[in-house]
Amino acid sequence: MCGIFFSLSTNGSVLPNEETCTLLRNRGPDSFQVHTVQRSLAPGHSVHSPAPNIVLTFVSTVLSLRGDRIHSQPFVDPTTQSVLCWNGEAWKIAGEPVQDNDTELIFQSFLHAIKPCSGQELSRTSTERDEKGAVRRIADVISNITGPFSFVFYDAVNSKLYFSRDCLGRRSLLRGLDEAGNLRICSICDSSSSTHFDEVDTNGVHMIDFEQNILQNALGPGPIKFNLESIQTLPWEHKEPSLSYLQTQRNPIPQMNKSIPDGTPPPLTVDSPCVQELEQALRESLQLRIQNVPEPPSTTSGDVKVSVLFSGGLDCTLLARLSHDVLSKDETIDLLNVAFENPRVAAAAANKGEATLSVYESCPDRMTGRAAFAELQRVCPDRNWRFVAIDIPYAQTIAHRDMVKRLMRPHNTEMDLSIACALYFASRAKGTALDSRGNSIEPRQYTSSARVLLSGLGADELFAGYARHGVAFARDGFRGLIDEIHLDVSRLGKRNLGRDDRILSNCGREPRYPYLDEDFVSYVLRAPVWEKCGFGVPDLPEGTTTDQTGIDSEKKALRLLALKLGMSHVAREKKRAIQFGSRTAKMEKGRTKGTDALS
């Protein structure tokens, strides 16, 4: 995980202010570096003034999780003066797993892509052709990356700047203009500017050509300001890339299988081939994300490497269970479970005489979390599971609310705040810990040292886990169900992953999403819908020995996998939104809706 800041100015170097630098360091506490580049615009840009200098400022912070040492950024090539700020995890390049530091490999791939043609001095025509080839080769490099990323890359050879997020939007990157017209690109909203920041679109890789007219008023007098409309986009496409100058990129996510069953599909069971294939695909995705995680900085709490954002629900508990099969048995896995004091809910319970448990232990996610913790102990007794109960008093929620709102910007609704609060306090990982093994049975104060946070996000969209999926099937059958899933998957990159990344990364931890691995998503999308959920699929005949009673149709393949792995209780757990499970929603009295904008 890294923090990125970039600015483009004609009025000297533009740096982030102190607050933004602090937030960037929170994301990447292992390294902080600044690099500036000065260059002149093409001659003749203006008839009224000489060609001005433009200044490119790059700032990078680093959370080191790949390789055997810290690789400080920005990366600068001494030969070409090209620059890379990279915030991502390239798990594979061109289908080959990346064993060492991925940033170095990506940078070398970019440098190779922009390398000029060999031979004698190039003619103007051949130079233009090679620039087009460089754009094509850059697009090819990016298309071959498997993993989450955002980046800013300056191609000093061909005078171009590239910036992007991956097509699923798993890493944050925002852009905006300040009052002086300077372009800023940053992992978080840069508070030194009151100008609105927008999420960088996930529709492709964005390119600025410094040899083109990229500045407003470039042909007239007055201050020079950047023109956002001059940014070109290399879009993701499912078809083969074109040969035009404005290149396209191969989309790593395939089109969804929209086939309708011919008749009634066969029943789904724990022994169905699709459940076995699902287990293998999810295990492979998980292995990339939790194997070879480096030791965290020395702490007094023990060097736990991997933690799970743990509500006790199906998706996160499956990740915990499969992590047990991947990691060495001597590694503790932290289960981070957050519960909030909600004064509105507490008052209602007191009025009804129902306050038998504490405000924290009565939270739905706390109860399911403890039940899933017990089931993991039963199924995997040779693993030390550490249940971290993170209790957040109402006063503490209020004290941190401005910081949460600051981090989630430009998102600004009541629902954003409810979800972000839960993620923010869970990622701080401060609570009372109870180990499943060892002599102590008393909870103790604890802060997890794990820098990797596993999240179950994406499972609901891929496997029809929302109530509206059932509504769509009831209304329009398989066609309606397929259309609803397709809508969910197609807008993943435009939803809330950037917000979640800004929140979860603020404590120097990196969220990882096994359900959103490109290869896993591709496998699920190619499968017919009746192999993912149970809508329209008949129950097993009477007398079948496998107990599948009470297994819901939503995410049925995942539920059967949990049953296969011995977790019968988790397999039957109902879907619950994080803001209701942790009780961050509707803390104050009033008639607010989730879509209401914050004041």
XYZ file of C-alpha atoms in Angstrom:
599
model
C 0.000 0.000 0.000
C 1.301 3.414 -0.909
C 0.213 7.025 -0.930
C 0.442 9.065 -4.147
C 0.420 12.804 -4.754
C 1.096 14.443 -8.119
C 0.772 18.031 -9.281
C 1.216 19.756 -12.632
C 1.846 23.500 -12.493
C 3.289 26.397 -14.524
C 3.990 28.340 -11.340
C 6.621 26.293 -9.535
C 6.383 23.098 -7.542
C 3.017 22.510 -5.839
C 3.268 20.307 -2.748
C 0.564 18.832 -0.515
C -0.034 20.658 2.744
C 0.963 19.280 6.142
C -2.366 17.563 6.813
C -2.333 15.772 3.463
C 1.294 14.712 4.010
C 0.298 13.223 7.363
C -2.528 11.229 5.795
C -0.214 10.015 3.024
C 2.285 8.897 5.680
C -0.504 7.070 7.497
C -1.025 5.008 4.340
C 2.690 4.424 3.828
C 4.688 4.761 7.062
C 7.887 3.107 5.745
C 9.049 5.766 3.264
C 8.298 9.351 2.171
C 9.978 10.947 -0.839
C 9.462 13.910 -3.182
C 10.703 14.280 -6.766
C 10.233 17.218 -9.131
C 10.677 17.497 -12.897
C 10.851 20.715 -14.915
C 10.234 20.858 -18.641
C 9.318 23.445 -21.266
C 6.149 23.401 -23.298
C 6.488 23.024 -27.041
C 7.729 26.271 -28.697
C 5.090 28.516 -30.151
C 2.385 27.606 -27.635
C 1.592 31.318 -27.303
C 2.105 34.369 -29.474
C 2.194 36.635 -26.442
C 4.842 35.033 -24.240
C 7.775 32.654 -24.399
C 7.176 28.998 -23.709
C 6.770 28.589 -19.926
C 8.201 25.842 -17.810
C 5.856 23.325 -16.304
C 6.723 21.569 -13.061
C 5.718 18.006 -12.298
C 5.824 17.168 -8.587
C 5.694 13.546 -7.425
C 5.237 12.462 -3.787
C 5.111 8.821 -2.677
C 4.787 7.073 0.664
C 5.290 3.316 1.001
C 3.915 0.494 3.141
C 6.400 -2.252 2.302
C 4.727 -5.642 1.812
C 6.622 -7.097 -1.171
C 10.238 -8.186 -1.390
C 12.936 -8.400 1.243
C 13.533 -4.650 1.665
C 11.820 -1.295 1.405
C 11.668 0.015 -2.168
C 11.256 3.759 -1.745
C 9.263 5.698 -4.313
C 8.923 7.600 -6.594
C 11.007 5.411 -8.913
C 13.159 7.576 -11.217
C 15.026 6.257 -14.233
C 18.454 7.994 -14.370
C 18.712 7.552 -18.144
C 15.338 8.856 -19.342
C 14.210 10.722 -16.186
C 10.882 8.880 -16.359
C 9.045 8.599 -13.019
C 6.628 6.089 -11.450
C 4.407 6.374 -8.370
C 2.772 2.952 -7.891
C 0.139 1.950 -5.351
C -0.806 -1.604 -6.055
C -0.183 -5.318 -5.875
C 0.686 -6.954 -9.185
C -0.009 -10.541 -8.209
C 0.659 -11.696 -11.770
C 2.093 -10.150 -14.918
C 1.038 -11.812 -18.186
C -0.259 -14.737 -16.114
C 3.029 -15.350 -14.278
C 3.080 -14.923 -10.476
C 5.291 -12.094 -9.195
C 7.600 -13.377 -6.484
C 9.595 -10.276 -5.561
C 8.877 -6.551 -5.540
C 6.175 -5.763 -8.074
C 6.896 -2.025 -8.355
C 10.354 -2.660 -9.779
C 8.949 -5.086 -12.372
C 6.184 -2.695 -13.416
C 8.658 0.181 -13.764
C 11.017 -1.857 -15.903
C 8.090 -2.968 -18.064
C 7.037 0.652 -18.576
C 10.604 1.703 -19.424
C 10.888 -1.086 -21.965
C 7.555 -0.027 -23.497
C 8.653 3.592 -24.035
C 12.125 2.743 -25.313
C 12.713 4.421 -28.714
C 13.292 2.391 -31.858
C 16.895 1.302 -32.298
C 18.994 2.532 -35.221
C 20.136 5.878 -36.544
C 18.412 9.199 -35.980
C 14.670 8.815 -36.524
C 12.745 10.802 -39.095
C 9.716 12.822 -37.972
C 7.346 10.196 -39.415
C 9.091 7.289 -37.742
C 9.258 9.224 -34.455
C 5.497 9.733 -34.507
C 5.005 6.067 -35.348
C 7.195 5.018 -32.429
C 5.255 7.283 -30.051
C 2.074 5.516 -31.145
C 3.809 2.198 -30.576
C 4.849 3.293 -27.093
C 1.223 4.044 -26.216
C 0.231 0.607 -27.517
C 2.976 -1.086 -25.499
C 2.046 0.826 -22.322
C -1.543 -0.330 -22.798
C -0.331 -3.909 -23.215
C 1.687 -3.742 -19.973
C -1.305 -2.472 -18.004
C -3.672 -5.009 -19.570
C -1.389 -7.833 -18.418
C -1.403 -6.827 -14.736
C -3.483 -8.989 -12.399
C -4.122 -7.213 -9.129
C -5.342 -3.937 -7.641
C -3.521 -0.737 -8.559
C -3.469 2.991 -9.022
C -0.461 4.796 -10.458
C 1.013 7.902 -12.034
C 3.720 7.341 -14.670
C 5.654 10.080 -16.480
C 7.056 8.990 -19.855
C 9.884 11.495 -20.299
C 10.898 9.966 -23.649
C 7.590 10.697 -25.366
C 6.430 13.587 -23.145
C 3.338 11.853 -21.793
C 1.784 11.290 -18.389
C -0.329 8.215 -17.633
C -2.516 7.712 -14.548
C -5.148 5.125 -13.727
C -6.925 2.801 -11.351
C -7.571 -0.854 -12.112
C -10.869 -1.616 -13.832
C -12.469 -2.770 -10.550
C -11.359 0.381 -8.694
C -9.760 -1.398 -5.752
C -7.253 1.393 -5.052
C -8.104 5.023 -4.457
C -7.017 7.819 -6.792
C -8.633 11.243 -7.064
C -8.080 14.241 -9.297
C -9.008 17.914 -9.245
C -7.918 21.448 -10.067
C -6.944 23.943 -7.396
C -7.862 27.623 -7.452
C -4.769 28.451 -9.527
C -5.684 25.900 -12.181
C -2.998 23.389 -11.196
C -3.803 19.718 -11.687
C -3.592 17.539 -8.588
C -3.853 13.743 -8.472
C -3.837 12.138 -5.038
C -4.741 8.972 -3.132
C -6.834 11.162 -0.820
C -8.525 14.538 -1.212
C -5.849 17.208 -0.928
C -7.239 19.569 1.710
C -4.997 22.462 0.595
C -7.561 23.070 -2.143
C -11.229 23.837 -1.672
C -11.877 22.607 -5.191
C -13.928 19.424 -5.464
C -11.985 16.238 -6.135
C -13.427 13.407 -8.205
C -12.564 9.722 -8.242
C -10.384 8.908 -11.234
C -12.668 7.006 -13.583
C -12.064 3.269 -13.946
C -13.113 3.244 -17.603
C -9.487 3.102 -18.808
C -6.005 4.544 -18.483
C -5.823 8.311 -18.760
C -3.082 10.090 -20.709
C -1.818 13.675 -20.955
C 0.286 14.485 -24.019
C 2.582 17.431 -23.280
C 3.200 18.000 -26.983
C -0.500 18.688 -27.584
C -2.472 21.745 -26.566
C -3.198 20.770 -22.961
C -3.570 24.240 -21.463
C -6.485 26.608 -21.468
C -5.631 30.077 -22.823
C -2.474 28.638 -24.365
C -2.987 30.763 -27.480
C -3.839 33.989 -25.735
C -2.824 36.273 -22.881
C -3.657 35.698 -19.264
C -2.903 32.965 -16.753
C -2.383 29.464 -18.070
C -4.708 26.860 -16.579
C -4.908 23.148 -17.098
C -7.757 21.825 -19.214
C -9.240 18.559 -17.952
C -10.878 17.999 -21.324
C -7.450 17.548 -22.890
C -6.967 14.281 -20.990
C -7.275 11.291 -23.321
C -8.516 7.886 -22.207
C -7.327 4.468 -23.342
C -10.563 2.568 -22.635
C -10.936 -1.000 -21.464
C -12.442 -3.102 -24.235
C -13.502 -6.731 -24.510
C -12.718 -6.772 -28.226
C -9.196 -6.914 -29.644
C -7.286 -3.592 -29.371
C -7.534 -1.313 -32.376
C -4.598 0.081 -34.320
C -5.713 3.690 -33.985
C -3.627 6.242 -32.119
C -6.097 6.460 -29.251
C -5.442 2.900 -28.181
C -7.771 0.565 -26.353
C -6.851 -1.958 -23.688
C -7.876 -5.543 -23.196
C -10.313 -5.767 -20.315
C -9.171 -8.517 -17.901
C -12.784 -9.113 -16.849
C -14.725 -11.146 -19.470
C -18.322 -10.744 -20.486
C -20.795 -12.502 -18.203
C -22.299 -15.847 -19.168
C -25.957 -14.948 -19.756
C -27.183 -18.377 -20.809
C -30.623 -19.524 -19.649
C -31.006 -23.160 -18.546
C -32.735 -25.537 -20.926
C -35.254 -26.935 -18.512
C -34.667 -27.312 -14.773
C -31.024 -27.159 -13.648
C -29.647 -30.059 -11.603
C -29.588 -29.705 -7.800
C -26.502 -28.158 -6.206
C -24.730 -30.254 -3.563
C -21.449 -30.143 -1.682
C -20.213 -32.769 -4.143
C -21.187 -30.828 -7.268
C -18.162 -30.267 -9.550
C -18.826 -26.514 -9.545
C -18.429 -26.394 -5.740
C -15.099 -28.228 -5.990
C -13.947 -25.813 -8.724
C -15.096 -22.849 -6.650
C -13.045 -24.016 -3.690
C -9.920 -24.350 -5.839
C -10.363 -20.951 -7.491
C -10.926 -19.161 -4.180
C -8.001 -20.957 -2.566
C -5.693 -19.843 -5.401
C -6.834 -16.254 -5.052
C -6.264 -16.352 -1.312
C -2.809 -17.897 -1.626
C -1.580 -14.948 -3.689
C -2.703 -12.557 -0.977
C -1.499 -14.179 2.246
C 1.544 -16.256 1.365
C 4.963 -14.632 1.864
C 3.659 -11.636 3.810
C 6.743 -10.099 5.482
C 7.089 -9.847 9.226
C 5.560 -6.620 10.547
C 7.689 -4.166 12.527
C 8.468 -5.540 15.969
C 5.628 -5.034 18.451
C 4.852 -6.116 21.980
C 1.604 -7.735 20.811
C 3.184 -10.435 18.701
C 3.915 -10.482 15.015
C 0.595 -11.426 13.457
C 0.731 -10.960 9.678
C -2.850 -11.509 8.527
C -6.179 -10.361 9.920
C -9.771 -10.686 8.734
C -12.480 -8.017 8.812
C -14.756 -10.376 10.693
C -18.503 -10.007 11.155
C -19.000 -13.760 11.472
C -20.876 -13.810 8.179
C -20.453 -16.309 5.386
C -17.986 -14.431 3.159
C -15.387 -13.413 5.749
C -15.570 -16.696 7.683
C -14.927 -18.668 4.489
C -11.792 -16.576 3.964
C -10.673 -17.275 7.524
C -11.327 -21.010 7.137
C -9.399 -21.270 3.857
C -6.570 -19.132 5.275
C -6.109 -21.890 7.844
C -5.251 -24.306 5.022
C -2.775 -21.879 3.434
C -0.829 -20.459 6.371
C 1.603 -22.262 8.635
C -0.102 -23.711 11.697
C 2.086 -21.648 14.022
C 0.705 -18.356 12.684
C -2.081 -16.672 14.603
C -4.927 -15.195 12.529
C -6.648 -12.125 13.976
C -10.428 -11.825 13.614
C -11.347 -8.124 13.876
C -14.931 -7.690 15.074
C -16.323 -4.208 15.655
C -19.414 -3.205 17.660
C -20.729 0.279 18.427
C -22.669 1.895 21.214
C -25.728 3.219 19.401
C -27.627 5.455 21.832
C -30.871 5.268 19.841
C -30.873 1.435 19.852
C -29.772 1.291 23.507
C -32.560 3.633 24.572
C -35.158 1.605 22.678
C -33.923 -1.638 24.289
C -33.986 -0.080 27.779
C -37.538 1.150 27.297
C -38.609 -2.390 26.368
C -36.669 -3.952 29.246
C -34.496 -5.908 26.784
C -31.046 -4.674 27.843
C -29.809 -8.043 29.132
C -26.486 -7.889 27.262
C -24.032 -5.029 27.017
C -24.564 -2.590 24.144
C -21.619 -4.253 22.407
C -22.376 -7.925 23.009
C -25.943 -7.393 21.791
C -24.745 -6.086 18.411
C -25.774 -8.534 15.666
C -22.227 -8.744 14.229
C -20.784 -9.416 17.693
C -23.135 -12.336 18.236
C -22.519 -13.860 14.809
C -18.808 -13.143 15.200
C -18.546 -15.081 18.446
C -20.589 -17.953 16.981
C -18.325 -18.159 13.917
C -15.248 -17.912 16.167
C -16.506 -20.955 18.078
C -17.146 -22.836 14.842
C -13.638 -22.084 13.560
C -12.209 -23.409 16.832
C -14.222 -26.593 16.448
C -13.280 -27.166 12.790
C -9.633 -26.028 13.068
C -8.555 -26.759 16.666
C -4.842 -26.720 15.846
C -4.901 -23.024 14.854
C -4.724 -20.122 17.285
C -7.605 -17.865 16.312
C -7.549 -14.492 18.045
C -10.936 -12.834 18.371
C -10.429 -9.076 18.716
C -13.532 -7.407 20.140
C -13.406 -3.744 19.141
C -15.928 -1.838 21.282
C -16.569 1.767 20.262
C -18.367 4.069 22.727
C -20.617 6.723 21.211
C -18.295 9.480 22.465
C -15.394 7.902 20.572
C -17.463 7.729 17.389
C -18.202 11.451 17.688
C -14.545 12.261 18.434
C -13.367 10.551 15.231
C -16.284 11.481 12.966
C -14.568 14.460 11.330
C -11.546 12.318 10.476
C -13.777 9.659 8.930
C -15.585 12.292 6.862
C -12.218 13.731 5.809
C -10.957 10.353 4.613
C -14.076 9.295 2.753
C -14.312 12.492 0.677
C -15.620 13.107 -1.960
C -18.274 10.599 -0.741
C -20.663 12.511 1.473
C -23.869 10.690 2.444
C -25.245 9.287 5.688
C -24.760 5.735 4.372
C -21.154 6.491 3.402
C -20.499 7.688 6.942
C -22.169 4.662 8.564
C -20.141 2.182 6.519
C -16.917 4.187 6.744
C -17.139 4.424 10.552
C -17.341 0.644 10.854
C -14.383 0.116 8.517
C -12.324 2.892 10.142
C -12.508 1.508 13.672
C -12.132 -2.102 12.526
C -8.920 -1.220 10.672
C -7.486 0.468 13.776
C -7.624 -3.061 15.268
C -7.601 -1.893 18.890
C -9.690 -3.920 21.301
C -9.692 -6.847 23.705
C -8.259 -10.105 22.419
C -9.242 -13.659 23.255
C -7.097 -16.517 21.950
C -8.540 -19.906 21.083
C -5.389 -21.646 22.308
C -3.113 -21.000 25.265
C -3.525 -20.765 29.004
C -5.233 -17.390 29.298
C -9.018 -17.347 29.113
C -9.294 -13.681 30.060
C -9.488 -11.047 27.278
C -6.616 -8.585 27.243
C -6.033 -5.168 25.711
C -4.555 -5.644 22.265
C -3.657 -3.911 19.000
C -3.095 -6.154 16.005
C 0.259 -5.928 14.251
C -1.181 -7.397 11.028
C -0.650 -5.202 7.974
C -2.868 -7.312 5.708
C -6.659 -7.018 6.094
C -8.763 -9.632 4.319
C -12.185 -8.446 3.200
C -15.089 -10.496 1.848
C -16.282 -7.683 -0.398
C -17.464 -8.746 -3.842
C -19.109 -12.044 -2.928
C -22.617 -10.571 -2.803
C -22.322 -9.048 -6.270
C -20.875 -12.183 -7.879
C -23.060 -14.822 -6.219
C -26.414 -12.998 -5.918
C -26.259 -12.255 -2.205
C -28.642 -9.317 -1.970
C -32.390 -9.534 -1.360
C -33.046 -7.709 -4.637
C -31.543 -10.661 -6.515
C -34.355 -12.831 -5.216
C -36.854 -10.118 -6.116
C -35.457 -9.968 -9.666
C -35.797 -13.742 -10.041
C -39.342 -13.747 -8.683
C -40.265 -10.992 -11.123
C -38.479 -12.057 -14.329
C -36.992 -15.501 -13.712
C -33.448 -16.325 -14.776
C -33.352 -13.409 -17.225
C -34.128 -10.894 -14.493
C -31.633 -12.504 -12.118
C -28.864 -12.453 -14.729
C -29.546 -8.814 -15.577
C -29.382 -7.842 -11.889
C -26.051 -9.642 -11.338
C -24.659 -8.146 -14.551
C -25.604 -4.669 -13.343
C -23.814 -5.248 -10.031
C -20.633 -6.529 -11.647
C -20.538 -3.840 -14.342
C -20.593 -1.031 -11.800
C -18.134 -2.475 -9.257
C -15.413 -0.080 -10.431
C -17.679 2.932 -10.016
C -18.962 2.192 -6.541
C -17.279 2.461 -3.155
C -13.966 0.623 -3.279
C -12.022 3.875 -3.526
C -13.764 5.159 -0.404
C -13.092 1.903 1.446
C -9.423 1.993 0.418
C -8.984 5.499 1.838
C -10.590 4.459 5.114
C -8.952 1.058 5.628
C -5.444 2.204 4.670
C -5.236 5.076 7.146
C -3.654 2.918 9.852
C -0.845 1.531 7.695
C -2.727 -1.622 6.713
C -3.621 -2.946 3.277
C -7.079 -4.309 2.401
C -7.029 -7.354 0.138
C -10.086 -8.722 -1.649
C -9.830 -12.420 -2.619
C -13.328 -12.431 -4.146
C -12.268 -9.606 -6.504
C -9.187 -11.287 -7.943
C -9.391 -10.970 -11.745
C -8.955 -14.695 -12.329
C -11.551 -15.547 -9.679
C -14.033 -12.992 -11.029
C -13.461 -14.341 -14.543
C -14.111 -17.905 -13.372
C -17.360 -16.896 -11.649
C -18.619 -14.790 -14.571
C -18.049 -17.623 -17.047
C -20.068 -20.044 -14.910
C -23.818 -20.304 -15.567
C -25.957 -18.527 -13.002
C -27.498 -21.749 -11.629
C -24.043 -22.887 -10.476
C -23.668 -19.759 -8.290
C -26.982 -19.429 -6.483
C -29.996 -21.591 -5.823
C -32.797 -19.627 -7.463
C -34.740 -21.946 -9.743
C -32.629 -24.932 -8.701
C -34.607 -27.823 -7.128
C -33.936 -29.060 -3.628
C -32.400 -32.473 -3.096
C -34.803 -35.414 -3.161
C -36.129 -36.706 0.124
C -33.887 -39.266 1.758
C -30.645 -37.625 0.605
C -28.084 -38.087 3.377
C -26.341 -34.709 2.939
C -28.021 -32.198 5.270
C -28.659 -29.078 3.212
C -31.781 -28.029 5.091
C -31.962 -24.285 5.639
C -29.384 -23.370 2.974
C -30.616 -20.152 1.346
C -30.629 -19.578 -2.407
C -28.510 -16.415 -2.107
C -24.821 -17.319 -2.622
C -25.740 -21.010 -2.458
C -22.451 -22.208 -3.979
C -20.504 -20.375 -1.248
C -22.856 -21.737 1.412
C -22.313 -25.278 0.175
C -18.555 -24.709 0.238
C -18.820 -23.617 3.884
C -20.856 -26.764 4.582
C -18.251 -28.897 2.820
C -15.560 -27.346 5.027
C -17.457 -28.290 8.179
C -19.119 -24.964 9.010
C -22.816 -25.824 9.106
C -23.769 -22.782 11.206
C -21.939 -20.267 9.003
C -23.422 -21.879 5.876
C -26.871 -20.826 7.087
C -25.970 -17.318 8.234
C -28.175 -14.554 6.813
C -26.862 -11.574 4.884
C -26.590 -8.396 6.958
C -25.280 -4.966 5.941
C -22.236 -3.817 7.935
C -23.862 -0.596 9.152
C -26.740 -2.541 10.729
C -24.661 -5.447 11.996
C -22.210 -3.155 13.806
C -24.934 -0.562 14.593
C -23.328 2.489 13.032
C -26.549 3.351 11.158
C -28.997 5.939 12.513
C -27.164 6.760 15.744
C -29.081 9.985 16.298
C -32.821 10.552 16.372
C -34.317 12.023 13.250
C -35.660 11.049 9.879
C -32.451 10.800 7.895
C -32.083 8.493 4.920
C -28.912 6.777 3.796
C -28.845 8.813 0.613
C -29.088 12.156 2.447
C -26.027 14.378 2.043
C -24.074 15.218 5.185
C -24.227 18.799 6.367
